[in-house]
PDB file of C-alpha atoms and ligand atoms in Angstrom:
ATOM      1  CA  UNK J 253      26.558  -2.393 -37.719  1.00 47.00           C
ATOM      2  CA  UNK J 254      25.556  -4.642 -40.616  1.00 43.00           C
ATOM      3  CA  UNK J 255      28.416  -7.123 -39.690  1.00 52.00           C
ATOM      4  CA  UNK J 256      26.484  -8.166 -36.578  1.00 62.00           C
ATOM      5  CA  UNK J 257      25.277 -11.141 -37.085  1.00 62.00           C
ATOM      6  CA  UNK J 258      23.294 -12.228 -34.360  1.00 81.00           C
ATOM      7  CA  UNK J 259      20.423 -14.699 -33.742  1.00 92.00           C
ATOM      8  CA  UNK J 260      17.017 -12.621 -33.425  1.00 97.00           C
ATOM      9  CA  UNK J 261      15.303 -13.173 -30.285  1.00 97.00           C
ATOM     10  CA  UNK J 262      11.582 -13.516 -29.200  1.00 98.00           C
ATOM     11  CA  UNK J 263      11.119 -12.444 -25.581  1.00 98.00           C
ATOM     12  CA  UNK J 264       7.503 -13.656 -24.018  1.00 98.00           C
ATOM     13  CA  UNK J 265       6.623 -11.368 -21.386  1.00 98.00           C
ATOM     14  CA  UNK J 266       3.107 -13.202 -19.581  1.00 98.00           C
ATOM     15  CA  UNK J 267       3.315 -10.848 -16.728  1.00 98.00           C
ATOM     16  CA  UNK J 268       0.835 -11.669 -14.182  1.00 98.00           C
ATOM     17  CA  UNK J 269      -1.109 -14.406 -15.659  1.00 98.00           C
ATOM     18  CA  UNK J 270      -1.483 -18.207 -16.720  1.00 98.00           C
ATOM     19  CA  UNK J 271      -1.778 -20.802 -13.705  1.00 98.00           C
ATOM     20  CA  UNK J 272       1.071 -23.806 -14.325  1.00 98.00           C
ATOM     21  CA  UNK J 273      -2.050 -26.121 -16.176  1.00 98.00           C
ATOM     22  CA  UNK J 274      -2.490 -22.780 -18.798  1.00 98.00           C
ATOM     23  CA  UNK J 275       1.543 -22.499 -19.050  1.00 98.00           C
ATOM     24  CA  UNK J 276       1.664 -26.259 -19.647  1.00 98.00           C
ATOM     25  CA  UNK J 277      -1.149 -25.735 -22.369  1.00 98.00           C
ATOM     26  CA  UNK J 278       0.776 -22.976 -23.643  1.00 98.00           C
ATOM     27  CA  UNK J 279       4.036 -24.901 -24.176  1.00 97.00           C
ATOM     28  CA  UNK J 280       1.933 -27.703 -26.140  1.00 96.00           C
ATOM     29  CA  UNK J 281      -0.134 -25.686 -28.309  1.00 97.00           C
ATOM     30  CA  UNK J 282       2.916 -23.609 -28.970  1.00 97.00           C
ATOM     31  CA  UNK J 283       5.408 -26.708 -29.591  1.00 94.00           C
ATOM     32  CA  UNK J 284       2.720 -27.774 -31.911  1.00 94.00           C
ATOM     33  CA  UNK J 285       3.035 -24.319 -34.312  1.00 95.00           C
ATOM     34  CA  UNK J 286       7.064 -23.545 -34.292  1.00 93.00           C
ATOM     35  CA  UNK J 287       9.462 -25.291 -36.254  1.00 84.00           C
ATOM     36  CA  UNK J 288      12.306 -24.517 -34.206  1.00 85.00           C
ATOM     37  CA  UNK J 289      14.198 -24.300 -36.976  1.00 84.00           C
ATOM     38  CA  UNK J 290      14.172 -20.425 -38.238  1.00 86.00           C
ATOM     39  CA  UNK J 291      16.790 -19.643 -36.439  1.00 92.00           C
ATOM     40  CA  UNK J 292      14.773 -17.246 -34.126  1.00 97.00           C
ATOM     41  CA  UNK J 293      15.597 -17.307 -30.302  1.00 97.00           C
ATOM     42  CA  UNK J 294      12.274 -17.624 -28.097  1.00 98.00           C
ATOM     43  CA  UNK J 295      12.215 -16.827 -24.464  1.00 98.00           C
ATOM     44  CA  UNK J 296       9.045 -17.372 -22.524  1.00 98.00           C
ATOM     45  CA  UNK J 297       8.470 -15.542 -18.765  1.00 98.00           C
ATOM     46  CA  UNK J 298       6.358 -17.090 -16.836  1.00 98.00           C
ATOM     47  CA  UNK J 299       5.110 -16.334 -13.710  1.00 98.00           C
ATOM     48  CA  UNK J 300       7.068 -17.342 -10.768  1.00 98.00           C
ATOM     49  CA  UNK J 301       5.009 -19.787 -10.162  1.00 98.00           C
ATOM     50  CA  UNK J 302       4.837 -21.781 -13.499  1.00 98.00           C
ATOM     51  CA  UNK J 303       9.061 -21.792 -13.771  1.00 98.00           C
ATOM     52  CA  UNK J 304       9.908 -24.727 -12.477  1.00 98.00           C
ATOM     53  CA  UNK J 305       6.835 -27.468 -13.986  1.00 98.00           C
ATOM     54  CA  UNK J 306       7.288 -24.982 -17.600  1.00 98.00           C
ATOM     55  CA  UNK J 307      10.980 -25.468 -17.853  1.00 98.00           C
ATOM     56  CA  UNK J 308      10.340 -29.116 -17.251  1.00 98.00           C
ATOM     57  CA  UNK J 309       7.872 -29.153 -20.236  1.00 97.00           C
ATOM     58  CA  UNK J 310      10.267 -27.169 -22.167  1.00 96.00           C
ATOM     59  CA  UNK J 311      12.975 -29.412 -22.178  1.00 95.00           C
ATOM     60  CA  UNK J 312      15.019 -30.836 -25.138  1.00 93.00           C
ATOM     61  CA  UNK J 313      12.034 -28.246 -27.066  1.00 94.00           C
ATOM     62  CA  UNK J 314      15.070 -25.542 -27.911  1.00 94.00           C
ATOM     63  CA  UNK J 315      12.384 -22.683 -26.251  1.00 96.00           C
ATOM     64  CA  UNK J 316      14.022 -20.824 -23.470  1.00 97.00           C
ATOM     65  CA  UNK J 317      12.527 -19.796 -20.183  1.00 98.00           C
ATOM     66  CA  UNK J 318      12.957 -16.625 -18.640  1.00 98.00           C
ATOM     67  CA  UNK J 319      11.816 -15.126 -15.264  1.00 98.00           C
ATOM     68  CA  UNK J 320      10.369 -11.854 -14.750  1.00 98.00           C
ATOM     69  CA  UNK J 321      12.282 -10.595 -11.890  1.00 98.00           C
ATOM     70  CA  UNK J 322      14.937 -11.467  -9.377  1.00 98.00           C
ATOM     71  CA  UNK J 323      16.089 -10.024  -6.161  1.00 98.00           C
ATOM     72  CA  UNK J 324      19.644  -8.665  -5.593  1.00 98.00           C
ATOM     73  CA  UNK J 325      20.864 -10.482  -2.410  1.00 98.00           C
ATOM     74  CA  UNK J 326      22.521 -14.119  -3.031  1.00 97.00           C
ATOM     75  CA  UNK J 327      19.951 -15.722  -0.163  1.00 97.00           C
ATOM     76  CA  UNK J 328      18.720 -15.366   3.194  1.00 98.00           C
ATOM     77  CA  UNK J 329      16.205 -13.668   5.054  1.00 98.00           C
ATOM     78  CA  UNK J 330      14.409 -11.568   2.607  1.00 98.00           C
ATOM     79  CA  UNK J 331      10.406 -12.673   2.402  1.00 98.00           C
ATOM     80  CA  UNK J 332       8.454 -12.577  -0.515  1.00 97.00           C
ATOM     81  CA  UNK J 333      11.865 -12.797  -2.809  1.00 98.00           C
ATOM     82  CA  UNK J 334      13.225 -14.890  -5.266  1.00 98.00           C
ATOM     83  CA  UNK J 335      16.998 -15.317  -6.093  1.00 98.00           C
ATOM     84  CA  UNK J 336      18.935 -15.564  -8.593  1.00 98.00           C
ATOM     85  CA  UNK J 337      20.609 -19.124  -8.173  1.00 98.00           C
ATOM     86  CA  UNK J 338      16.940 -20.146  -7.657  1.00 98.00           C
ATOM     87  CA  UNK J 339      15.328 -18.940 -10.847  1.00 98.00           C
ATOM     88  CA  UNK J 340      18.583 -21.178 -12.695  1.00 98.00           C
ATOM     89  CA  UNK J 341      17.448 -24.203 -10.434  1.00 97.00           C
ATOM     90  CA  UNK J 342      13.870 -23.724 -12.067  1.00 97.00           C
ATOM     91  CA  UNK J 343      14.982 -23.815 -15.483  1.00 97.00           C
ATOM     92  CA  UNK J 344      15.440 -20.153 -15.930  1.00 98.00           C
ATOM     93  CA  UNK J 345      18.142 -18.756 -18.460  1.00 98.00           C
ATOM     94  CA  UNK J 346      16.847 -15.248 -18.671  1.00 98.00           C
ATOM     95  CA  UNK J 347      15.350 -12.698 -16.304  1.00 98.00           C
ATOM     96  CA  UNK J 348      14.047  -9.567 -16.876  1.00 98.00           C
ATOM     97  CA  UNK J 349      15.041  -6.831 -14.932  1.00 98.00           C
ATOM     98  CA  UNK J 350      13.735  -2.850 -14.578  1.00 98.00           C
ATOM     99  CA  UNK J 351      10.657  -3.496 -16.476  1.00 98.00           C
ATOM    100  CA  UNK J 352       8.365  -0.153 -16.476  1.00 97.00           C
ATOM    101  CA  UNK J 353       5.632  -1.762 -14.181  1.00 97.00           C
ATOM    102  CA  UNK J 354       7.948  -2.723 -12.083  1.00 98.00           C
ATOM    103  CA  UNK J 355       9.966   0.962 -11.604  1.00 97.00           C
ATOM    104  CA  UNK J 356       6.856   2.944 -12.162  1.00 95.00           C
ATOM    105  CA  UNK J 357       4.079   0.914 -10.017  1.00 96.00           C
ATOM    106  CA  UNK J 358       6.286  -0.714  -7.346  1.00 96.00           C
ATOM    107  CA  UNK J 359       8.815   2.139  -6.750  1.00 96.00           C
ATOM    108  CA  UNK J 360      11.945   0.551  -8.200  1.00 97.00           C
ATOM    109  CA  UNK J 361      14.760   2.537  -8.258  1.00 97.00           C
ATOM    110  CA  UNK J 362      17.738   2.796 -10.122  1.00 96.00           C
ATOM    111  CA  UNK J 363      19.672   1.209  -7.699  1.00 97.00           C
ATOM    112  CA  UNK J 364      17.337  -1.349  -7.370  1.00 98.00           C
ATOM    113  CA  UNK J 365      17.701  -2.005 -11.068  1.00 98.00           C
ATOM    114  CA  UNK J 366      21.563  -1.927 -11.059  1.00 97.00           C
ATOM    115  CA  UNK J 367      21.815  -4.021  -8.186  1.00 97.00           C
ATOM    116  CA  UNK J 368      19.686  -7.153  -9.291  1.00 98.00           C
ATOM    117  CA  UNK J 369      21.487  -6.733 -13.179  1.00 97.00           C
ATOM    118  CA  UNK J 370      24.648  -6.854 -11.561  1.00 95.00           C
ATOM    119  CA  UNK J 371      23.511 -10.383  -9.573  1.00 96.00           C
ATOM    120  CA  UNK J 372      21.687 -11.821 -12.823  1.00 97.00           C
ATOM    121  CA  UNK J 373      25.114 -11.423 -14.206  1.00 95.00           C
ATOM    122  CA  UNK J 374      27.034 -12.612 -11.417  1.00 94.00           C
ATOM    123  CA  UNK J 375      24.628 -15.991 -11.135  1.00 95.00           C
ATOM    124  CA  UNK J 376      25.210 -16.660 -15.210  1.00 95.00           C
ATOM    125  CA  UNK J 377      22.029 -15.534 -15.977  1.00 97.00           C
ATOM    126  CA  UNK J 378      20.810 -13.474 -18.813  1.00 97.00           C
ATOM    127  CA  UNK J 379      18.976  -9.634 -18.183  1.00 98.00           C
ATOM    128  CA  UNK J 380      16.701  -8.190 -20.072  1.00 98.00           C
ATOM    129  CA  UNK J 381      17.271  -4.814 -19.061  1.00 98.00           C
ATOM    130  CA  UNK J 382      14.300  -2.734 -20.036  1.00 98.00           C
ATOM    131  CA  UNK J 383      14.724   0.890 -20.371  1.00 98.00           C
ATOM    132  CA  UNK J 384      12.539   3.612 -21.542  1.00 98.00           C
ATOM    133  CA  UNK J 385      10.795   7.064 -21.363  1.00 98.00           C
ATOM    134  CA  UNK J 386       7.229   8.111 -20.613  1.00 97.00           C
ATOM    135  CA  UNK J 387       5.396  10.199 -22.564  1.00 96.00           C
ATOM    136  CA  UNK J 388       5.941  13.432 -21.004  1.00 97.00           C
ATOM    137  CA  UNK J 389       9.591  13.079 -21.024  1.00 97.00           C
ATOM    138  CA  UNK J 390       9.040  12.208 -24.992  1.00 97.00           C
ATOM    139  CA  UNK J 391       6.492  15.293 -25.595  1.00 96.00           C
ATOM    140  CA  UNK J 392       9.496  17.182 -23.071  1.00 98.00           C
ATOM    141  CA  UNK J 393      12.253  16.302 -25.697  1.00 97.00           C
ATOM    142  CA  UNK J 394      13.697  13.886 -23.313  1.00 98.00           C
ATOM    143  CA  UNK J 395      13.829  10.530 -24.380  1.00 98.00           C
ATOM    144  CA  UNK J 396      17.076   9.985 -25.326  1.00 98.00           C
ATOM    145  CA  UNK J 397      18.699  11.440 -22.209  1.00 98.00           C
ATOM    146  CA  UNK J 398      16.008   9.492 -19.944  1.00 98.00           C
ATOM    147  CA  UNK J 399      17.741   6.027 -22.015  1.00 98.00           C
ATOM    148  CA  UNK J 400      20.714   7.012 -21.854  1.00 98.00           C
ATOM    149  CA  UNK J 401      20.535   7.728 -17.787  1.00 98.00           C
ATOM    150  CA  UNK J 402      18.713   4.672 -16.630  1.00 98.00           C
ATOM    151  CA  UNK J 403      21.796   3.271 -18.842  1.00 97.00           C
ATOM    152  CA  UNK J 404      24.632   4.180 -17.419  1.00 97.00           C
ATOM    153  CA  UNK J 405      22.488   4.317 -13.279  1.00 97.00           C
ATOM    154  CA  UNK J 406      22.059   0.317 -14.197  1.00 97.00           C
ATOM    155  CA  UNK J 407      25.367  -0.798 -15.783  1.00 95.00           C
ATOM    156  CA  UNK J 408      27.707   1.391 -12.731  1.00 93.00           C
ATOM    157  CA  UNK J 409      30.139  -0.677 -11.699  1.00 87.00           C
ATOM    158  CA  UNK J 410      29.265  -3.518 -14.215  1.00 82.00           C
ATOM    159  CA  UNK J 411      31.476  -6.322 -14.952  1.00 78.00           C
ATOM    160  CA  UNK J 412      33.576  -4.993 -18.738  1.00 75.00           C
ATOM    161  CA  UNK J 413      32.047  -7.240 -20.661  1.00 77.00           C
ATOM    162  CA  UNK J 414      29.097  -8.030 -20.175  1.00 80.00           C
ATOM    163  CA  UNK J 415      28.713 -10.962 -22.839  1.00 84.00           C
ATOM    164  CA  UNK J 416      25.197 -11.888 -21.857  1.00 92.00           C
ATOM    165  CA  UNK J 417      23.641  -8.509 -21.128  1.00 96.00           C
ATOM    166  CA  UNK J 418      19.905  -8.132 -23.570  1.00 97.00           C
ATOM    167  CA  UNK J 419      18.658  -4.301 -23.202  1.00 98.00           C
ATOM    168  CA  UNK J 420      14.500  -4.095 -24.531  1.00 98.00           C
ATOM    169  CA  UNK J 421      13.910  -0.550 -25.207  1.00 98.00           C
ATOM    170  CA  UNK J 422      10.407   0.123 -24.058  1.00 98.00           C
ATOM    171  CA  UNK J 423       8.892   3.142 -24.283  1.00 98.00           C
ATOM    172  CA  UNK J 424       6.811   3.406 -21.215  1.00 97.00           C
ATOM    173  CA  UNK J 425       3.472   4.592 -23.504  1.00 97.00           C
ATOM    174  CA  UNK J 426       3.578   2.035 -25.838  1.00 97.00           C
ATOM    175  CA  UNK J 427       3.230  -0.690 -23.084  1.00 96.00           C
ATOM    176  CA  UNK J 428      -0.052  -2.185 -23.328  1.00 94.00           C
ATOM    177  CA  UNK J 429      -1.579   0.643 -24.707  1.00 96.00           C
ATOM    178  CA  UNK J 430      -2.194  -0.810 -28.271  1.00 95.00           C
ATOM    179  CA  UNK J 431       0.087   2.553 -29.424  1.00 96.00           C
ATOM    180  CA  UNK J 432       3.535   0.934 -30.424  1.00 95.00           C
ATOM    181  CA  UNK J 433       6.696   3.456 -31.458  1.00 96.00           C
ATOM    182  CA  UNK J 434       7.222   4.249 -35.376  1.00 97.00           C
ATOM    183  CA  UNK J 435       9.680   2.046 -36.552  1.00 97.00           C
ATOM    184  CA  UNK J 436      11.786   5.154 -37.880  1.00 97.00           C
ATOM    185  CA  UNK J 437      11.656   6.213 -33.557  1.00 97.00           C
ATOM    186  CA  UNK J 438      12.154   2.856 -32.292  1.00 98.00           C
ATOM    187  CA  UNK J 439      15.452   2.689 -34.763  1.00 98.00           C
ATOM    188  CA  UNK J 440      16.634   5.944 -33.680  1.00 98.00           C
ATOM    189  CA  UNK J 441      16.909   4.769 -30.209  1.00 98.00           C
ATOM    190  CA  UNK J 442      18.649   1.341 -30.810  1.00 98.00           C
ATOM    191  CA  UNK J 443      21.270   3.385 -32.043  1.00 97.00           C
ATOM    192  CA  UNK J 444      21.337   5.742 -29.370  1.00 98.00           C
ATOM    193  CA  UNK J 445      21.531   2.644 -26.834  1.00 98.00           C
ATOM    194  CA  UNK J 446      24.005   1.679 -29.131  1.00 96.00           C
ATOM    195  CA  UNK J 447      26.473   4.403 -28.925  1.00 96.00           C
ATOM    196  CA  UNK J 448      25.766   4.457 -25.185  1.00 96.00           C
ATOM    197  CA  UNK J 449      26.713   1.164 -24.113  1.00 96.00           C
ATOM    198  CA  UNK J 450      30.008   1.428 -26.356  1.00 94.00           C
ATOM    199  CA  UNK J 451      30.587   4.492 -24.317  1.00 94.00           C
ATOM    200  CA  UNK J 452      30.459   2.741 -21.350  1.00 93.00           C
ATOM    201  CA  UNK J 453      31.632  -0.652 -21.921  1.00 92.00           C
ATOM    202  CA  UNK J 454      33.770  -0.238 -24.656  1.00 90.00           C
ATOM    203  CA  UNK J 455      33.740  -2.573 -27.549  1.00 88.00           C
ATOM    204  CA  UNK J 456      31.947  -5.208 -25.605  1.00 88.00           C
ATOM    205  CA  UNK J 457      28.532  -2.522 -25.959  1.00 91.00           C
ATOM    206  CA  UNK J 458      28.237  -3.801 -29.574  1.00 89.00           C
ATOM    207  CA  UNK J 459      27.828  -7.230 -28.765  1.00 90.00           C
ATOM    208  CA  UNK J 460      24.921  -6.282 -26.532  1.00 94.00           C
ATOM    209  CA  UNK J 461      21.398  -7.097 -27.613  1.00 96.00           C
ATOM    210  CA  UNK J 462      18.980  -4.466 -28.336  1.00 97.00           C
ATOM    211  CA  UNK J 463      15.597  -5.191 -28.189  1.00 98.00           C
ATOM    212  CA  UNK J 464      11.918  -3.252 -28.718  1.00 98.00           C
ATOM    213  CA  UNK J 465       8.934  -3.654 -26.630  1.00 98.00           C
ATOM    214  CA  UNK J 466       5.773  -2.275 -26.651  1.00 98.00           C
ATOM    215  CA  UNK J 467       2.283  -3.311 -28.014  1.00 97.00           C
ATOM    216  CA  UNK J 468       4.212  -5.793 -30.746  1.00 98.00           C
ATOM    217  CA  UNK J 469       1.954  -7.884 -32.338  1.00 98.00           C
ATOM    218  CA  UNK J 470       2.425 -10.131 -35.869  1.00 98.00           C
ATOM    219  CA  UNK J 471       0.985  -7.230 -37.653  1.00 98.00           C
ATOM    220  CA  UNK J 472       3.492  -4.851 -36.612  1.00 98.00           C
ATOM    221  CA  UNK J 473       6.674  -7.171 -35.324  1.00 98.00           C
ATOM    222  CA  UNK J 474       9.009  -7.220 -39.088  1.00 98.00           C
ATOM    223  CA  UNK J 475       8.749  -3.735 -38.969  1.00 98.00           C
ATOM    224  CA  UNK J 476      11.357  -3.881 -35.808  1.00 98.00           C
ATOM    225  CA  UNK J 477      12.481  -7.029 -36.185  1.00 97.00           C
ATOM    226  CA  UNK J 478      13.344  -7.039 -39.645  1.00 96.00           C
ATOM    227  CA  UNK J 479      16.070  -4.208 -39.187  1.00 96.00           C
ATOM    228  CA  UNK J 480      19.310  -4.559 -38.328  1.00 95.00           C
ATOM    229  CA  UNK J 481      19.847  -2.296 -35.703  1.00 95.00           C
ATOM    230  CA  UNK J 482      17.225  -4.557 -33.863  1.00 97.00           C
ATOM    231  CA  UNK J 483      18.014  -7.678 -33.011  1.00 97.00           C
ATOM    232  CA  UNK J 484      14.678  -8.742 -31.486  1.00 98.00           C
ATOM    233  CA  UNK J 485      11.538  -7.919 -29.107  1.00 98.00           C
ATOM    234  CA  UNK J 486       9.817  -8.234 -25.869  1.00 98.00           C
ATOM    235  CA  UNK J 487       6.173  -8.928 -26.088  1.00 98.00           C
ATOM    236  CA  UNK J 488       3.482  -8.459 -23.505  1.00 98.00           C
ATOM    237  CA  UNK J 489       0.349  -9.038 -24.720  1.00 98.00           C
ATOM    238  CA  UNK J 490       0.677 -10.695 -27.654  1.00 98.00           C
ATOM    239  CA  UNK J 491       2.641 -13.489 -26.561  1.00 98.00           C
ATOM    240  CA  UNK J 492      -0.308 -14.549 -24.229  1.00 98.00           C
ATOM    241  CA  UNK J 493      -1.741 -16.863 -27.315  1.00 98.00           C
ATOM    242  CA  UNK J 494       0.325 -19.603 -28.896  1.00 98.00           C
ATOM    243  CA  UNK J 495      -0.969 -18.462 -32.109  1.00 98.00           C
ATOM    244  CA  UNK J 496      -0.512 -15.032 -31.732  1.00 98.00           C
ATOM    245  CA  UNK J 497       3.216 -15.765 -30.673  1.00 98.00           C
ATOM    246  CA  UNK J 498       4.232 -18.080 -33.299  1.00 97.00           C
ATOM    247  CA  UNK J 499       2.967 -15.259 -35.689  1.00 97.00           C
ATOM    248  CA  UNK J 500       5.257 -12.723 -34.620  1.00 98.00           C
ATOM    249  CA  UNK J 501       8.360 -15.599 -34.892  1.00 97.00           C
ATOM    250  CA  UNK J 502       7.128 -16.232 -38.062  1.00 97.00           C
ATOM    251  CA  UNK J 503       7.407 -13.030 -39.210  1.00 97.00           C
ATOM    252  CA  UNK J 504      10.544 -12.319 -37.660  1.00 97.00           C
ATOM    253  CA  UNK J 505      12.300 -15.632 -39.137  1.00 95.00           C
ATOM    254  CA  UNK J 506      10.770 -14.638 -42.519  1.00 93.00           C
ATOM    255  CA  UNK J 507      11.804 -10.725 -42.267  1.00 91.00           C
ATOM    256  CA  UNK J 508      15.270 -12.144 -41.382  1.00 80.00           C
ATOM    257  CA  UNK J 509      15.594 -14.067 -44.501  1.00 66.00           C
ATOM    258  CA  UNK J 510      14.384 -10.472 -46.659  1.00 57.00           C
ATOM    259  CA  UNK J 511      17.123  -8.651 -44.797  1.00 54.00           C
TER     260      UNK J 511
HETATM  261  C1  PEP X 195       5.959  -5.649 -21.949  1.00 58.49           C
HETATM  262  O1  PEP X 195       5.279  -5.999 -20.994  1.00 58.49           O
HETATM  263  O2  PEP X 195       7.189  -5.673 -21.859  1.00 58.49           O
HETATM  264  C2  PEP X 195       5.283  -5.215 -23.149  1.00 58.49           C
HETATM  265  C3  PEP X 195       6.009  -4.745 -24.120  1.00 58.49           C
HETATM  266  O3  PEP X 195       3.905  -5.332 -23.175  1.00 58.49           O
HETATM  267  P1  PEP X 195       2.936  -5.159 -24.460  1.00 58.49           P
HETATM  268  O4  PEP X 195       3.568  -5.938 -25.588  1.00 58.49           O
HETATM  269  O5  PEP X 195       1.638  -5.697 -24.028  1.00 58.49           O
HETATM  270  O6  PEP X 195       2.916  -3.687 -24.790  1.00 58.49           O
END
């Protein structure tokens, strides 16, 4: 494990909010505050809406965009959808896919997860897979076997090596509730992810990138970051301010460099 060496990476999850003239403010305020050169990935998701005129901004800046979803069919007739080949045309080198909101307020199942990883992949793009318990399967004693399943339901049938596969683990409590995992926890289950991807993709598992999510902010970021079982973090609310985001790089680049 400590012979990974992997580039950190900084995953800006805006959810449902900025308009395209607050994105664009974003990316200049931002731009203004990071060096670029800590050696600290940063991925910013947008809205849909704000891909396309954000990547634009964001080019030749060394910031990545991401999207926040996808759907699994390559085109056609399927209203309200985005695809895959799309979200690339709009700048997009990352998506996030099976975030918590997304399974537990708008029904999506496993199969919906596995489907659009397996098309993210297929279309050269780079999931996020976010996986994660609630808090009665933690207080049940059933974390690790609630990661572990939504695991191997999304990665069925998955290409062997899936070079450019990110998993966040977000514990469905700590998501914008202010109440982030203990460090020690968070650990525990980076390994756990660990051991299960190897299981199921062979050596190429350990190449995967693990990530934590879940009320991050600069206060508490180094304390995941700055491991090495974790190479990096999806952040909700904190990433809304470019302040508050170029903190929690900060602090990663600089717990990097005490690691
Ligand atoms: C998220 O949306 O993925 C997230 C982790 O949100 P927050 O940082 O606000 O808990």
């Amino acid at each position: 494990m400590s012979g990974r060496a992997v580039r950190k990476i900084i995953a800006a999850n805006w959810k449902m909010n900025k308009t395209v003239a607050e994105a664009l403010a974003f990316a200049d305020e931002f731009a203004a505050l990071w060096s670029g050169q800590g050696g600290v990935e940063v991925v910013i998701c947008p809205p849909f809406t704000a891909l396309y005129p954000l990547g634009q901004r964001l080019q030749g800046s060394g910031l990545l965009l991401g999207a926040q979803d996808l759907f699994w069919e390559e085109r056609g007739a399927f209203t309200g959808e985005v695809a895959a080949f799309m979200l690339r045309e709009a700048g997009a080198s990352h998506v996030i896919v099976g975030h918590s909101e997304r399974r537990h307020l708008l029904g999506e199942s496993d199969a919906d997860v596995r489907r659009k990883l397996q098309r993210a992949l297929q279309e050269g793009l780079y999931p996020i897979l976010c996986v994660g318990e609630t808090l009665p399967q933690r207080e049940g004693g059933e974390a690790e076997a609630v990661v572990c399943a939504q695991l191997r339901a999304a990665l069925q049938g998955c290409p062997p090596s899936p070079a450019r596969l990110l998993v966040a683990y977000e514990p469905v409590w700590a998501i914008g509730t202010g109440r982030n995992a203990e460090p020690a926890d968070a650990r525990h289950m980076a390994l756990v992810i660990r051991r299960e991807l190897e299981s199921l993709l062979g050596r190429a598992g350990a190449e995967v990138r693990v990530l934590y999510g879940g009320s991050v902010t600069p206060d508490n970021v180094a304390g995941y970051t700055g491991m090495v079982e974790m190479d990096g973090a999806l952040v909700g609310g904190a990433s809304l301010r470019p302040e508050s985001l170029a903190a929690i790089v900060r602090r990663t680049e600089e717990a990097g460099h005490a690691t």
